[in-house]
Amino acid sequence: MKNLKNYAENEIVRLIQEKWITEDDLYESGICPVCFNQAHNHILYGHDMLLYEDDDLVCFFDKHPRAEGHLVISSKKHFSDLSEIDSDVCQRIISFTQKAMLYLKRVYNAESVYLCSISDGSVSHFQLQLIPRYHYEKSGSDNFVKHRKPYSEDMEKIMKMRSLLS
Ligand SMILES: [Zn+2]
């Protein structure tokens, strides 16, 4: 693994394009892959299906969802976890998450919505994941590890979510 800290950004872009390095190499060099992806035309992850964005937070659908409607709400700034986050940003993220959960029930007809966070490390964005549970699924912690599926786009529901969250 190379330490990429002293590499020019365009050199890092080339190494990613030629598949010499991955997001893990960036992370281990202290470079945030999420920010790098944003700054370089989504080179690592492609475009997210964005639902909402402002100066503090961004909300998008997970690319490999564990359930239909699996969403991610992420801080714009880096915070290693909830204990580190500015209290005003924290309040915004929590109240946004409450709305998103309500709208997942309304628009996706989720029976319940599970919440988890796995933020960890100094170049991490604070992220909350919302994973819907549907009426045909059992309740319980297995919902956190449901098999990931390819993302499938439902523009009608996406537009409803966007208008409710705006
Ligand atoms: Zn970042």
mmCIF file of C-alpha atoms and ligand atoms in Angstrom:
data_model
loop_
_atom_site.group_PDB
_atom_site.id
_atom_site.type_symbol
_atom_site.label_atom_id
_atom_site.label_comp_id
_atom_site.label_asym_id
_atom_site.label_seq_id
_atom_site.Cartn_x
_atom_site.Cartn_y
_atom_site.Cartn_z
ATOM 1 C CA MET A 1 0.000 0.000 0.000
ATOM 2 C CA LYS A 2 1.298 3.410 -1.019
ATOM 3 C CA ASN A 3 1.165 6.459 1.194
ATOM 4 C CA LEU A 4 -0.648 8.895 -1.071
ATOM 5 C CA LYS A 5 -0.327 11.950 1.160
ATOM 6 C CA ASN A 6 2.380 13.585 -1.010
ATOM 7 C CA TYR A 7 0.879 12.678 -4.372
ATOM 8 C CA ALA A 8 -0.679 15.332 -6.592
ATOM 9 C CA GLU A 9 -4.457 14.922 -6.841
ATOM 10 C CA ASN A 10 -4.357 14.315 -10.598
ATOM 11 C CA GLU A 11 -1.805 11.544 -9.974
ATOM 12 C CA ILE A 12 -4.185 9.936 -7.459
ATOM 13 C CA VAL A 13 -7.019 10.235 -9.996
ATOM 14 C CA ARG A 14 -4.876 8.406 -12.570
ATOM 15 C CA LEU A 15 -4.014 5.647 -10.072
ATOM 16 C CA ILE A 16 -7.728 5.164 -9.317
ATOM 17 C CA GLN A 17 -8.625 5.100 -13.024
ATOM 18 C CA GLU A 18 -5.954 2.506 -13.685
ATOM 19 C CA LYS A 19 -7.133 0.516 -10.654
ATOM 20 C CA TRP A 20 -3.790 0.607 -8.862
ATOM 21 C CA ILE A 21 -5.384 1.952 -5.716
ATOM 22 C CA THR A 22 -8.766 1.756 -3.997
ATOM 23 C CA GLU A 23 -10.747 3.766 -1.480
ATOM 24 C CA ASP A 24 -8.927 1.859 1.294
ATOM 25 C CA ASP A 25 -5.560 3.256 0.132
ATOM 26 C CA LEU A 26 -6.943 6.783 0.288
ATOM 27 C CA TYR A 27 -8.434 6.197 3.711
ATOM 28 C CA GLU A 28 -5.184 4.714 5.061
ATOM 29 C CA SER A 29 -3.274 7.739 3.715
ATOM 30 C CA GLY A 30 -5.581 10.049 5.668
ATOM 31 C CA ILE A 31 -7.504 11.168 2.563
ATOM 32 C CA CYS A 32 -11.280 11.026 2.856
ATOM 33 C CA PRO A 33 -12.608 8.886 -0.031
ATOM 34 C CA VAL A 34 -16.054 10.535 0.234
ATOM 35 C CA CYS A 35 -14.624 14.057 -0.198
ATOM 36 C CA PHE A 36 -12.222 12.864 -2.908
ATOM 37 C CA ASN A 37 -15.113 11.280 -4.778
ATOM 38 C CA GLN A 38 -17.115 14.521 -4.544
ATOM 39 C CA ALA A 39 -14.219 16.705 -5.674
ATOM 40 C CA HIS A 40 -13.315 14.476 -8.628
ATOM 41 C CA ASN A 41 -16.523 13.854 -10.500
ATOM 42 C CA HIS A 42 -17.619 10.800 -8.459
ATOM 43 C CA ILE A 43 -14.639 8.752 -9.611
ATOM 44 C CA LEU A 44 -14.829 6.210 -6.782
ATOM 45 C CA TYR A 45 -18.508 5.611 -6.154
ATOM 46 C CA GLY A 46 -20.337 7.101 -9.114
ATOM 47 C CA HIS A 47 -23.283 9.434 -8.595
ATOM 48 C CA ASP A 48 -25.563 8.931 -5.607
ATOM 49 C CA MET A 49 -29.308 9.246 -5.940
ATOM 50 C CA LEU A 50 -29.473 12.494 -4.044
ATOM 51 C CA LEU A 51 -32.593 13.362 -2.054
ATOM 52 C CA TYR A 52 -31.525 16.468 -0.181
ATOM 53 C CA GLU A 53 -28.440 18.615 0.385
ATOM 54 C CA ASP A 54 -27.563 21.794 2.298
ATOM 55 C CA ASP A 55 -24.472 23.247 4.048
ATOM 56 C CA ASP A 56 -24.638 20.795 6.960
ATOM 57 C CA LEU A 57 -25.955 17.522 5.627
ATOM 58 C CA VAL A 58 -26.659 15.395 2.616
ATOM 59 C CA CYS A 59 -29.207 12.606 2.182
ATOM 60 C CA PHE A 60 -29.058 9.947 -0.552
ATOM 61 C CA PHE A 61 -30.098 6.392 -1.292
ATOM 62 C CA ASP A 62 -27.590 3.671 -0.527
ATOM 63 C CA LYS A 63 -26.164 2.244 -3.777
ATOM 64 C CA HIS A 64 -26.360 -1.312 -2.453
ATOM 65 C CA PRO A 65 -29.474 -1.185 -0.308
ATOM 66 C CA ARG A 66 -30.407 -3.735 2.356
ATOM 67 C CA ALA A 67 -34.069 -2.879 1.660
ATOM 68 C CA GLU A 68 -35.987 -0.722 -0.769
ATOM 69 C CA GLY A 69 -35.664 2.875 0.460
ATOM 70 C CA HIS A 70 -32.419 2.317 2.422
ATOM 71 C CA LEU A 71 -31.151 5.859 2.962
ATOM 72 C CA VAL A 72 -28.010 7.508 4.232
ATOM 73 C CA ILE A 73 -27.931 10.863 6.005
ATOM 74 C CA SER A 74 -24.407 12.238 6.256
ATOM 75 C CA SER A 75 -22.751 15.309 7.757
ATOM 76 C CA LYS A 76 -20.838 17.490 5.286
ATOM 77 C CA LYS A 77 -17.984 17.922 7.777
ATOM 78 C CA HIS A 78 -15.845 15.195 9.284
ATOM 79 C CA PHE A 79 -16.825 13.849 12.682
ATOM 80 C CA SER A 80 -15.566 10.529 13.999
ATOM 81 C CA ASP A 81 -18.920 9.753 15.624
ATOM 82 C CA LEU A 82 -21.919 11.264 17.407
ATOM 83 C CA SER A 83 -19.880 12.255 20.472
ATOM 84 C CA GLU A 84 -17.732 14.616 18.354
ATOM 85 C CA ILE A 85 -20.429 16.426 16.420
ATOM 86 C CA ASP A 86 -21.322 20.136 16.892
ATOM 87 C CA SER A 87 -24.571 20.294 18.816
ATOM 88 C CA ASP A 88 -26.417 22.494 16.303
ATOM 89 C CA VAL A 89 -25.464 20.201 13.421
ATOM 90 C CA CYS A 90 -26.384 17.228 15.587
ATOM 91 C CA GLN A 91 -29.859 18.620 16.191
ATOM 92 C CA ARG A 92 -30.332 19.319 12.482
ATOM 93 C CA ILE A 93 -29.288 15.807 11.523
ATOM 94 C CA ILE A 94 -31.475 14.155 14.154
ATOM 95 C CA SER A 95 -34.574 16.171 13.269
ATOM 96 C CA PHE A 96 -33.950 15.627 9.552
ATOM 97 C CA THR A 97 -33.638 11.892 10.267
ATOM 98 C CA GLN A 98 -36.953 11.909 12.101
ATOM 99 C CA LYS A 99 -38.663 13.446 9.037
ATOM 100 C CA ALA A 100 -36.948 11.028 6.656
ATOM 101 C CA MET A 101 -38.125 8.097 8.767
ATOM 102 C CA LEU A 102 -41.701 9.346 8.759
ATOM 103 C CA TYR A 103 -41.636 9.838 4.967
ATOM 104 C CA LEU A 104 -40.147 6.369 4.381
ATOM 105 C CA LYS A 105 -43.172 4.976 6.189
ATOM 106 C CA ARG A 106 -45.524 7.173 4.185
ATOM 107 C CA VAL A 107 -43.976 6.898 0.694
ATOM 108 C CA TYR A 108 -42.487 3.379 0.855
ATOM 109 C CA ASN A 109 -45.102 1.932 3.160
ATOM 110 C CA ALA A 110 -42.398 0.654 5.529
ATOM 111 C CA GLU A 111 -43.875 -0.883 8.660
ATOM 112 C CA SER A 112 -40.895 0.233 10.675
ATOM 113 C CA VAL A 113 -37.516 1.873 10.001
ATOM 114 C CA TYR A 114 -34.260 0.783 11.643
ATOM 115 C CA LEU A 115 -31.517 3.283 12.423
ATOM 116 C CA CYS A 116 -27.797 2.636 12.688
ATOM 117 C CA SER A 117 -24.494 4.460 12.493
ATOM 118 C CA ILE A 118 -21.080 2.975 11.807
ATOM 119 C CA SER A 119 -19.032 6.185 11.634
ATOM 120 C CA ASP A 120 -15.484 5.540 12.787
ATOM 121 C CA GLY A 121 -12.145 7.314 12.419
ATOM 122 C CA SER A 122 -10.906 10.864 11.922
ATOM 123 C CA VAL A 123 -11.637 11.104 8.175
ATOM 124 C CA SER A 124 -15.177 9.886 8.581
ATOM 125 C CA HIS A 125 -18.399 11.750 7.941
ATOM 126 C CA PHE A 126 -21.038 11.202 10.597
ATOM 127 C CA GLN A 127 -23.570 8.981 8.877
ATOM 128 C CA LEU A 128 -26.916 7.596 9.871
ATOM 129 C CA GLN A 129 -28.459 4.786 7.885
ATOM 130 C CA LEU A 130 -32.184 4.199 7.711
ATOM 131 C CA ILE A 131 -33.185 0.654 6.781
ATOM 132 C CA PRO A 132 -36.906 0.047 6.231
ATOM 133 C CA ARG A 133 -38.579 -3.129 7.469
ATOM 134 C CA TYR A 134 -41.661 -4.159 5.521
ATOM 135 C CA HIS A 135 -44.779 -5.971 6.804
ATOM 136 C CA TYR A 136 -43.624 -9.299 5.326
ATOM 137 C CA GLU A 137 -40.316 -9.176 7.235
ATOM 138 C CA LYS A 138 -39.757 -10.235 10.839
ATOM 139 C CA SER A 139 -38.702 -7.605 13.340
ATOM 140 C CA GLY A 140 -35.281 -7.882 14.982
ATOM 141 C CA SER A 141 -31.596 -7.208 14.467
ATOM 142 C CA ASP A 142 -31.390 -9.379 11.314
ATOM 143 C CA ASN A 143 -32.767 -6.322 9.528
ATOM 144 C CA PHE A 144 -29.391 -4.604 9.961
ATOM 145 C CA VAL A 145 -27.672 -7.311 7.901
ATOM 146 C CA LYS A 146 -30.245 -8.090 5.231
ATOM 147 C CA HIS A 147 -28.608 -9.025 1.929
ATOM 148 C CA ARG A 148 -27.596 -6.019 -0.112
ATOM 149 C CA LYS A 149 -29.293 -5.781 -3.499
ATOM 150 C CA PRO A 150 -28.584 -3.706 -6.597
ATOM 151 C CA TYR A 151 -30.193 -0.297 -6.337
ATOM 152 C CA SER A 152 -33.415 -0.062 -8.298
ATOM 153 C CA GLU A 153 -34.802 3.324 -9.145
ATOM 154 C CA ASP A 154 -38.435 4.286 -8.585
ATOM 155 C CA MET A 155 -38.607 7.878 -9.864
ATOM 156 C CA GLU A 156 -42.144 8.464 -8.588
ATOM 157 C CA LYS A 157 -41.176 7.635 -5.000
ATOM 158 C CA ILE A 158 -37.881 9.515 -5.336
ATOM 159 C CA MET A 159 -39.684 12.678 -6.472
ATOM 160 C CA LYS A 160 -42.155 12.381 -3.569
ATOM 161 C CA MET A 161 -39.304 11.952 -1.068
ATOM 162 C CA ARG A 162 -37.461 14.944 -2.573
ATOM 163 C CA SER A 163 -40.476 17.206 -2.334
ATOM 164 C CA LEU A 164 -41.281 16.142 1.251
ATOM 165 C CA LEU A 165 -37.679 16.608 2.405
ATOM 166 C CA SER A 166 -37.097 19.967 0.692
HETATM 167 ZN ZN ZN B 1 -14.723 13.692 3.735
#
